[in-house]
PDB file of C-alpha atoms in Angstrom:
ATOM      1  CA  ALA A   1     119.339 120.335 107.917  1.00 79.00           C
ATOM      2  CA  GLN A   2     117.160 117.272 107.639  1.00 86.00           C
ATOM      3  CA  LYS A   3     114.430 116.325 110.096  1.00 93.00           C
ATOM      4  CA  ILE A   4     112.064 113.385 110.455  1.00 96.00           C
ATOM      5  CA  THR A   5     108.970 113.637 112.646  1.00 97.00           C
ATOM      6  CA  GLN A   6     106.952 110.660 113.835  1.00 97.00           C
ATOM      7  CA  THR A   7     104.091 111.999 115.925  1.00 96.00           C
ATOM      8  CA  GLN A   8     102.669 108.689 117.160  1.00 96.00           C
ATOM      9  CA  PRO A   9     104.738 107.312 120.053  1.00 94.00           C
ATOM     10  CA  GLY A  10     102.487 104.261 120.259  1.00 95.00           C
ATOM     11  CA  MET A  11      99.788 102.639 118.139  1.00 95.00           C
ATOM     12  CA  PHE A  12      97.484  99.679 118.637  1.00 97.00           C
ATOM     13  CA  VAL A  13      95.864  97.636 115.883  1.00 97.00           C
ATOM     14  CA  GLN A  14      93.690  94.551 115.847  1.00 97.00           C
ATOM     15  CA  GLU A  15      95.131  91.485 114.156  1.00 97.00           C
ATOM     16  CA  LYS A  16      94.225  91.285 110.442  1.00 97.00           C
ATOM     17  CA  GLU A  17      93.369  94.980 110.241  1.00 97.00           C
ATOM     18  CA  ALA A  18      95.367  97.658 108.418  1.00 98.00           C
ATOM     19  CA  VAL A  19      97.317 100.393 110.190  1.00 98.00           C
ATOM     20  CA  THR A  20      99.000 103.614 109.068  1.00 98.00           C
ATOM     21  CA  LEU A  21     102.140 104.940 110.741  1.00 98.00           C
ATOM     22  CA  ASP A  22     102.761 108.624 110.133  1.00 98.00           C
ATOM     23  CA  CYS A  23     106.003 110.233 109.021  1.00 98.00           C
ATOM     24  CA  THR A  24     106.691 113.796 107.938  1.00 98.00           C
ATOM     25  CA  TYR A  25     110.048 115.061 106.817  1.00 97.00           C
ATOM     26  CA  ASP A  26     111.839 118.306 106.173  1.00 95.00           C
ATOM     27  CA  THR A  27     114.707 118.899 103.785  1.00 91.00           C
ATOM     28  CA  SER A  28     115.785 121.530 101.315  1.00 89.00           C
ATOM     29  CA  ASP A  29     117.312 118.880  99.051  1.00 88.00           C
ATOM     30  CA  GLN A  30     115.371 117.957  95.927  1.00 89.00           C
ATOM     31  CA  SER A  31     116.887 114.497  95.697  1.00 88.00           C
ATOM     32  CA  TYR A  32     116.353 112.182  98.653  1.00 90.00           C
ATOM     33  CA  GLY A  33     115.227 108.735  99.664  1.00 91.00           C
ATOM     34  CA  LEU A  34     112.767 107.720 102.358  1.00 94.00           C
ATOM     35  CA  PHE A  35     113.034 104.446 104.240  1.00 94.00           C
ATOM     36  CA  TRP A  36     111.087 102.513 106.829  1.00 96.00           C
ATOM     37  CA  TYR A  37     112.754 100.105 109.229  1.00 96.00           C
ATOM     38  CA  LYS A  38     111.322  97.689 111.785  1.00 97.00           C
ATOM     39  CA  GLN A  39     113.068  97.068 115.095  1.00 95.00           C
ATOM     40  CA  PRO A  40     111.644  94.142 117.107  1.00 94.00           C
ATOM     41  CA  SER A  41     112.377  93.784 120.800  1.00 91.00           C
ATOM     42  CA  SER A  42     115.423  91.692 119.877  1.00 88.00           C
ATOM     43  CA  GLY A  43     117.035  94.903 118.618  1.00 88.00           C
ATOM     44  CA  GLU A  44     117.953  94.195 115.025  1.00 88.00           C
ATOM     45  CA  MET A  45     117.021  96.815 112.451  1.00 93.00           C
ATOM     46  CA  ILE A  46     115.141  95.376 109.484  1.00 93.00           C
ATOM     47  CA  PHE A  47     114.669  97.283 106.226  1.00 92.00           C
ATOM     48  CA  LEU A  48     111.056  97.327 105.022  1.00 95.00           C
ATOM     49  CA  ILE A  49     110.541  99.712 102.121  1.00 94.00           C
ATOM     50  CA  TYR A  50     112.133 102.552 100.122  1.00 93.00           C
ATOM     51  CA  GLN A  51     110.732 105.527  98.178  1.00 94.00           C
ATOM     52  CA  GLY A  52     112.825 107.850  96.046  1.00 91.00           C
ATOM     53  CA  SER A  53     111.860 111.501  95.832  1.00 92.00           C
ATOM     54  CA  TYR A  54     111.470 111.275  92.049  1.00 91.00           C
ATOM     55  CA  ASP A  55     109.474 108.043  92.079  1.00 89.00           C
ATOM     56  CA  GLU A  56     106.019 108.738  90.703  1.00 87.00           C
ATOM     57  CA  GLN A  57     104.398 105.616  92.066  1.00 93.00           C
ATOM     58  CA  ASN A  58     104.051 104.714  95.727  1.00 95.00           C
ATOM     59  CA  ALA A  59     106.357 101.894  96.780  1.00 94.00           C
ATOM     60  CA  THR A  60     104.933  98.535  97.801  1.00 95.00           C
ATOM     61  CA  GLU A  61     106.597  95.472  99.314  1.00 95.00           C
ATOM     62  CA  GLY A  62     104.226  92.665 100.163  1.00 97.00           C
ATOM     63  CA  ARG A  63     102.000  93.852 103.014  1.00 97.00           C
ATOM     64  CA  TYR A  64     103.869  97.153 103.276  1.00 98.00           C
ATOM     65  CA  SER A  65     103.103 100.216 101.188  1.00 97.00           C
ATOM     66  CA  LEU A  66     104.370 103.748 101.440  1.00 97.00           C
ATOM     67  CA  ASN A  67     101.873 106.578 100.980  1.00 96.00           C
ATOM     68  CA  PHE A  68     104.153 109.281  99.555  1.00 96.00           C
ATOM     69  CA  GLN A  69     102.730 112.804  99.376  1.00 96.00           C
ATOM     70  CA  LYS A  70     105.604 114.993  98.232  1.00 94.00           C
ATOM     71  CA  ALA A  71     103.820 118.333  98.481  1.00 94.00           C
ATOM     72  CA  ARG A  72     102.886 117.602 102.078  1.00 95.00           C
ATOM     73  CA  LYS A  73     106.321 116.097 102.801  1.00 96.00           C
ATOM     74  CA  SER A  74     104.794 112.966 104.235  1.00 97.00           C
ATOM     75  CA  ALA A  75     105.762 109.317 103.808  1.00 97.00           C
ATOM     76  CA  ASN A  76     103.334 107.227 105.793  1.00 98.00           C
ATOM     77  CA  LEU A  77     103.749 103.459 106.131  1.00 98.00           C
ATOM     78  CA  VAL A  78     100.670 101.316 105.635  1.00 98.00           C
ATOM     79  CA  ILE A  79     100.706  97.757 106.936  1.00 98.00           C
ATOM     80  CA  SER A  80      97.843  95.647 105.659  1.00 96.00           C
ATOM     81  CA  ALA A  81      96.462  92.533 107.363  1.00 96.00           C
ATOM     82  CA  SER A  82      98.448  93.053 110.579  1.00 97.00           C
ATOM     83  CA  GLN A  83     100.026  90.021 112.201  1.00 97.00           C
ATOM     84  CA  LEU A  84     101.136  89.480 115.796  1.00 97.00           C
ATOM     85  CA  GLY A  85     104.731  89.427 114.554  1.00 96.00           C
ATOM     86  CA  ASP A  86     104.343  93.009 113.352  1.00 97.00           C
ATOM     87  CA  SER A  87     104.516  94.220 116.958  1.00 97.00           C
ATOM     88  CA  ALA A  88     107.732  96.248 117.031  1.00 97.00           C
ATOM     89  CA  MET A  89     109.210  99.722 116.848  1.00 97.00           C
ATOM     90  CA  TYR A  90     109.023 101.330 113.392  1.00 98.00           C
ATOM     91  CA  PHE A  91     111.415 104.035 112.224  1.00 97.00           C
ATOM     92  CA  CYS A  92     111.103 106.411 109.314  1.00 97.00           C
ATOM     93  CA  ALA A  93     114.425 107.587 107.876  1.00 95.00           C
ATOM     94  CA  MET A  94     115.697 109.848 105.128  1.00 93.00           C
ATOM     95  CA  ARG A  95     118.886 110.064 103.134  1.00 89.00           C
ATOM     96  CA  VAL A  96     119.714 113.055 100.978  1.00 85.00           C
ATOM     97  CA  ASN A  97     121.822 112.937  97.859  1.00 72.00           C
ATOM     98  CA  THR A  98     124.231 115.570  99.096  1.00 65.00           C
ATOM     99  CA  ASN A  99     126.753 114.753 101.826  1.00 57.00           C
ATOM    100  CA  ALA A 100     127.110 111.270 100.300  1.00 60.00           C
ATOM    101  CA  GLY A 101     123.720 110.278 101.631  1.00 67.00           C
ATOM    102  CA  LYS A 102     123.575 111.686 105.148  1.00 76.00           C
ATOM    103  CA  SER A 103     121.056 109.675 107.095  1.00 84.00           C
ATOM    104  CA  THR A 104     118.431 110.952 109.563  1.00 91.00           C
ATOM    105  CA  PHE A 105     116.002 108.844 111.605  1.00 94.00           C
ATOM    106  CA  GLY A 106     112.797 109.704 113.433  1.00 96.00           C
ATOM    107  CA  ASP A 107     112.151 108.687 117.021  1.00 95.00           C
ATOM    108  CA  GLY A 108     109.912 105.818 116.048  1.00 97.00           C
ATOM    109  CA  THR A 109     106.420 104.488 116.652  1.00 97.00           C
ATOM    110  CA  THR A 110     105.775 101.440 118.809  1.00 97.00           C
ATOM    111  CA  LEU A 111     103.153  99.253 117.171  1.00 98.00           C
ATOM    112  CA  THR A 112     101.272  96.668 119.199  1.00 98.00           C
ATOM    113  CA  VAL A 113      99.096  94.138 117.383  1.00 97.00           C
ATOM    114  CA  LYS A 114      96.261  92.760 119.506  1.00 97.00           C
ATOM    115  CA  PRO A 115      94.939  89.223 118.963  1.00 95.00           C
TER     116      PRO A 115
ATOM    117  CA  GLU B   1     126.118  86.672 102.094  1.00 65.00           C
ATOM    118  CA  ALA B   2     127.432  87.446 105.566  1.00 82.00           C
ATOM    119  CA  GLY B   3     125.824  90.363 107.358  1.00 92.00           C
ATOM    120  CA  VAL B   4     127.365  93.251 109.255  1.00 96.00           C
ATOM    121  CA  ALA B   5     129.368  91.951 112.195  1.00 96.00           C
ATOM    122  CA  GLN B   6     129.874  93.834 115.442  1.00 97.00           C
ATOM    123  CA  SER B   7     131.708  93.056 118.638  1.00 96.00           C
ATOM    124  CA  PRO B   8     131.396  92.960 121.509  1.00 97.00           C
ATOM    125  CA  ARG B   9     127.625  92.522 121.852  1.00 95.00           C
ATOM    126  CA  TYR B  10     127.581  93.828 125.404  1.00 96.00           C
ATOM    127  CA  LYS B  11     129.963  95.962 127.433  1.00 97.00           C
ATOM    128  CA  ILE B  12     129.773  97.288 130.973  1.00 98.00           C
ATOM    129  CA  ILE B  13     132.316  99.867 132.098  1.00 97.00           C
ATOM    130  CA  GLU B  14     132.675 102.503 134.771  1.00 97.00           C
ATOM    131  CA  LYS B  15     132.609 106.184 133.943  1.00 96.00           C
ATOM    132  CA  ARG B  16     135.932 107.660 132.869  1.00 97.00           C
ATOM    133  CA  GLN B  17     137.056 104.311 131.456  1.00 97.00           C
ATOM    134  CA  SER B  18     137.656 103.813 127.756  1.00 97.00           C
ATOM    135  CA  VAL B  19     135.937 101.376 125.399  1.00 98.00           C
ATOM    136  CA  ALA B  20     136.219 100.354 121.761  1.00 98.00           C
ATOM    137  CA  PHE B  21     133.732  98.795 119.385  1.00 97.00           C
ATOM    138  CA  TRP B  22     134.513  96.951 116.180  1.00 97.00           C
ATOM    139  CA  CYS B  23     132.489  96.642 112.982  1.00 97.00           C
ATOM    140  CA  ASN B  24     133.003  94.590 109.847  1.00 96.00           C
ATOM    141  CA  PRO B  25     130.640  95.663 107.047  1.00 95.00           C
ATOM    142  CA  ILE B  26     129.252  93.567 104.246  1.00 93.00           C
ATOM    143  CA  SER B  27     131.926  92.824 101.680  1.00 92.00           C
ATOM    144  CA  GLY B  28     131.999  95.419  98.922  1.00 89.00           C
ATOM    145  CA  HIS B  29     129.999  98.036 100.794  1.00 91.00           C
ATOM    146  CA  ALA B  30     131.740 101.380 100.432  1.00 88.00           C
ATOM    147  CA  THR B  31     129.668 103.310 102.961  1.00 90.00           C
ATOM    148  CA  LEU B  32     129.813 102.616 106.698  1.00 93.00           C
ATOM    149  CA  TYR B  33     127.793 104.292 109.417  1.00 94.00           C
ATOM    150  CA  TRP B  34     128.005 104.396 113.205  1.00 97.00           C
ATOM    151  CA  TYR B  35     124.838 105.259 115.098  1.00 97.00           C
ATOM    152  CA  GLN B  36     124.074 105.812 118.761  1.00 97.00           C
ATOM    153  CA  GLN B  37     120.623 104.668 119.856  1.00 96.00           C
ATOM    154  CA  ILE B  38     119.543 105.731 123.320  1.00 95.00           C
ATOM    155  CA  LEU B  39     116.672 103.723 124.796  1.00 91.00           C
ATOM    156  CA  GLY B  40     113.337 104.936 123.430  1.00 88.00           C
ATOM    157  CA  GLN B  41     114.880 107.079 120.696  1.00 91.00           C
ATOM    158  CA  GLY B  42     115.755 106.698 117.063  1.00 94.00           C
ATOM    159  CA  PRO B  43     119.316 106.063 115.925  1.00 95.00           C
ATOM    160  CA  LYS B  44     121.489 109.165 115.794  1.00 95.00           C
ATOM    161  CA  LEU B  45     124.217 109.227 113.156  1.00 93.00           C
ATOM    162  CA  LEU B  46     127.627 109.702 114.741  1.00 96.00           C
ATOM    163  CA  ILE B  47     129.896 109.278 111.748  1.00 95.00           C
ATOM    164  CA  GLN B  48     129.692 108.174 108.134  1.00 92.00           C
ATOM    165  CA  PHE B  49     132.591 106.862 106.061  1.00 92.00           C
ATOM    166  CA  GLN B  50     132.812 106.577 102.302  1.00 88.00           C
ATOM    167  CA  ASN B  51     135.588 104.023 101.776  1.00 87.00           C
ATOM    168  CA  ASN B  52     138.175 105.212 104.326  1.00 84.00           C
ATOM    169  CA  GLY B  53     137.250 108.896 104.214  1.00 90.00           C
ATOM    170  CA  VAL B  54     134.896 110.669 106.615  1.00 91.00           C
ATOM    171  CA  VAL B  55     131.926 112.305 104.863  1.00 87.00           C
ATOM    172  CA  ASP B  56     130.021 113.369 107.969  1.00 89.00           C
ATOM    173  CA  ASP B  57     130.947 113.524 111.643  1.00 93.00           C
ATOM    174  CA  SER B  58     128.953 116.587 112.624  1.00 91.00           C
ATOM    175  CA  GLN B  59     127.245 114.802 115.537  1.00 92.00           C
ATOM    176  CA  LEU B  60     130.306 113.002 116.868  1.00 95.00           C
ATOM    177  CA  PRO B  61     131.429 114.361 120.295  1.00 95.00           C
ATOM    178  CA  LYS B  62     135.016 114.702 119.175  1.00 95.00           C
ATOM    179  CA  ASP B  63     136.356 115.490 122.633  1.00 96.00           C
ATOM    180  CA  ARG B  64     135.699 111.903 123.673  1.00 97.00           C
ATOM    181  CA  PHE B  65     134.670 109.865 120.617  1.00 98.00           C
ATOM    182  CA  SER B  66     136.906 108.824 117.756  1.00 97.00           C
ATOM    183  CA  ALA B  67     136.456 106.485 114.830  1.00 97.00           C
ATOM    184  CA  GLU B  68     138.574 105.141 112.045  1.00 95.00           C
ATOM    185  CA  ARG B  69     138.127 102.915 109.048  1.00 94.00           C
ATOM    186  CA  LEU B  70     141.452 101.566 107.975  1.00 82.00           C
ATOM    187  CA  LYS B  71     141.794 100.323 104.394  1.00 83.00           C
ATOM    188  CA  GLY B  72     138.134 101.121 103.786  1.00 81.00           C
ATOM    189  CA  VAL B  73     136.874  97.908 105.378  1.00 90.00           C
ATOM    190  CA  ASP B  74     136.703  97.355 109.172  1.00 94.00           C
ATOM    191  CA  SER B  75     135.972 100.220 111.506  1.00 97.00           C
ATOM    192  CA  THR B  76     136.465 100.929 115.197  1.00 97.00           C
ATOM    193  CA  LEU B  77     134.632 103.437 117.363  1.00 98.00           C
ATOM    194  CA  LYS B  78     136.283 104.508 120.615  1.00 98.00           C
ATOM    195  CA  ILE B  79     135.020 106.409 123.619  1.00 98.00           C
ATOM    196  CA  GLN B  80     137.570 107.893 126.012  1.00 97.00           C
ATOM    197  CA  PRO B  81     136.644 108.757 128.719  1.00 96.00           C
ATOM    198  CA  ALA B  82     133.105 107.401 128.939  1.00 97.00           C
ATOM    199  CA  LYS B  83     130.288 109.298 130.637  1.00 97.00           C
ATOM    200  CA  LEU B  84     127.043 107.995 132.111  1.00 97.00           C
ATOM    201  CA  GLU B  85     125.090 109.496 129.205  1.00 96.00           C
ATOM    202  CA  ASP B  86     127.022 107.335 126.733  1.00 97.00           C
ATOM    203  CA  SER B  87     124.949 104.327 127.831  1.00 97.00           C
ATOM    204  CA  ALA B  88     123.235 103.273 124.608  1.00 97.00           C
ATOM    205  CA  VAL B  89     123.254 100.747 121.800  1.00 97.00           C
ATOM    206  CA  TYR B  90     125.896 101.479 119.174  1.00 97.00           C
ATOM    207  CA  LEU B  91     124.800 100.330 115.757  1.00 97.00           C
ATOM    208  CA  CYS B  92     127.020  99.869 112.750  1.00 97.00           C
ATOM    209  CA  ALA B  93     125.490  99.806 109.280  1.00 95.00           C
ATOM    210  CA  SER B  94     126.782  99.591 105.742  1.00 93.00           C
ATOM    211  CA  SER B  95     125.432 100.252 102.279  1.00 89.00           C
ATOM    212  CA  PHE B  96     126.732  99.517  98.798  1.00 84.00           C
ATOM    213  CA  PHE B  97     127.013 103.176  97.988  1.00 71.00           C
ATOM    214  CA  GLY B  98     126.195 106.512  99.504  1.00 63.00           C
ATOM    215  CA  GLY B  99     123.620 108.894  98.149  1.00 62.00           C
ATOM    216  CA  GLN B 100     119.873 108.785  98.498  1.00 60.00           C
ATOM    217  CA  GLY B 101     119.223 105.226  97.495  1.00 66.00           C
ATOM    218  CA  GLY B 102     120.276 101.839  98.707  1.00 73.00           C
ATOM    219  CA  GLU B 103     119.198 100.338 101.956  1.00 83.00           C
ATOM    220  CA  GLN B 104     121.448 100.247 104.942  1.00 89.00           C
ATOM    221  CA  PHE B 105     122.206  96.859 106.447  1.00 92.00           C
ATOM    222  CA  PHE B 106     122.563  96.955 110.205  1.00 94.00           C
ATOM    223  CA  GLY B 107     124.632  94.877 112.557  1.00 95.00           C
ATOM    224  CA  PRO B 108     123.248  93.492 115.823  1.00 94.00           C
ATOM    225  CA  GLY B 109     124.616  96.419 117.837  1.00 95.00           C
ATOM    226  CA  THR B 110     126.739  96.759 120.957  1.00 96.00           C
ATOM    227  CA  ARG B 111     124.874  97.550 124.152  1.00 96.00           C
ATOM    228  CA  LEU B 112     127.049  99.793 126.335  1.00 97.00           C
ATOM    229  CA  THR B 113     126.289 100.379 129.996  1.00 97.00           C
ATOM    230  CA  VAL B 114     128.323 103.027 131.802  1.00 97.00           C
ATOM    231  CA  LEU B 115     128.131 102.817 135.617  1.00 97.00           C
TER     232      LEU B 115
END
């Protein structure tokens, strides 16, 4: 069975500073993908970044980077230069290569960016 | 490219009534997902289709929930009879293929309130 754990229910960050959102995962599959999604108060789910289990380099997408530590089974999201519009719920998710990509989400972290 | 469409956006019913949700995925996407997101929690996968076949429905309460994906395109999710604890947002998502990679594209969701 797959499991995603996000231990920070809420986080605060000052505008223009960097913030790290934690995610640990558990799976017995060797082949899997890790995703981060943003869910603003409007409710839509927005894809941010992806890391494959065999990718040797950490993924980056603009101000988002994923700190992937395979041995520790962690996939933390780093947001640099926070903006007020980054205030939202952030979900870590995993898909494994078996079961045609069964998808598991964590319970999320609410990020609040302070001006 | 049109996104994932869902209807209705909002639904209020009384317990023991039935309700149905509709989803139209992005054209060409073989994999379709239905999630239940209870307020303050992460999305929980209810059922996953690959074309018109079910690849995972282990978390679908089959005594009251049913889903189908006719012709491998549109999908409907039905609840009959509804319970108070079914109040949630029901998200539909699609991806080009299953497996570990490939982001999921989410629809706007249907907010269900059961009174």
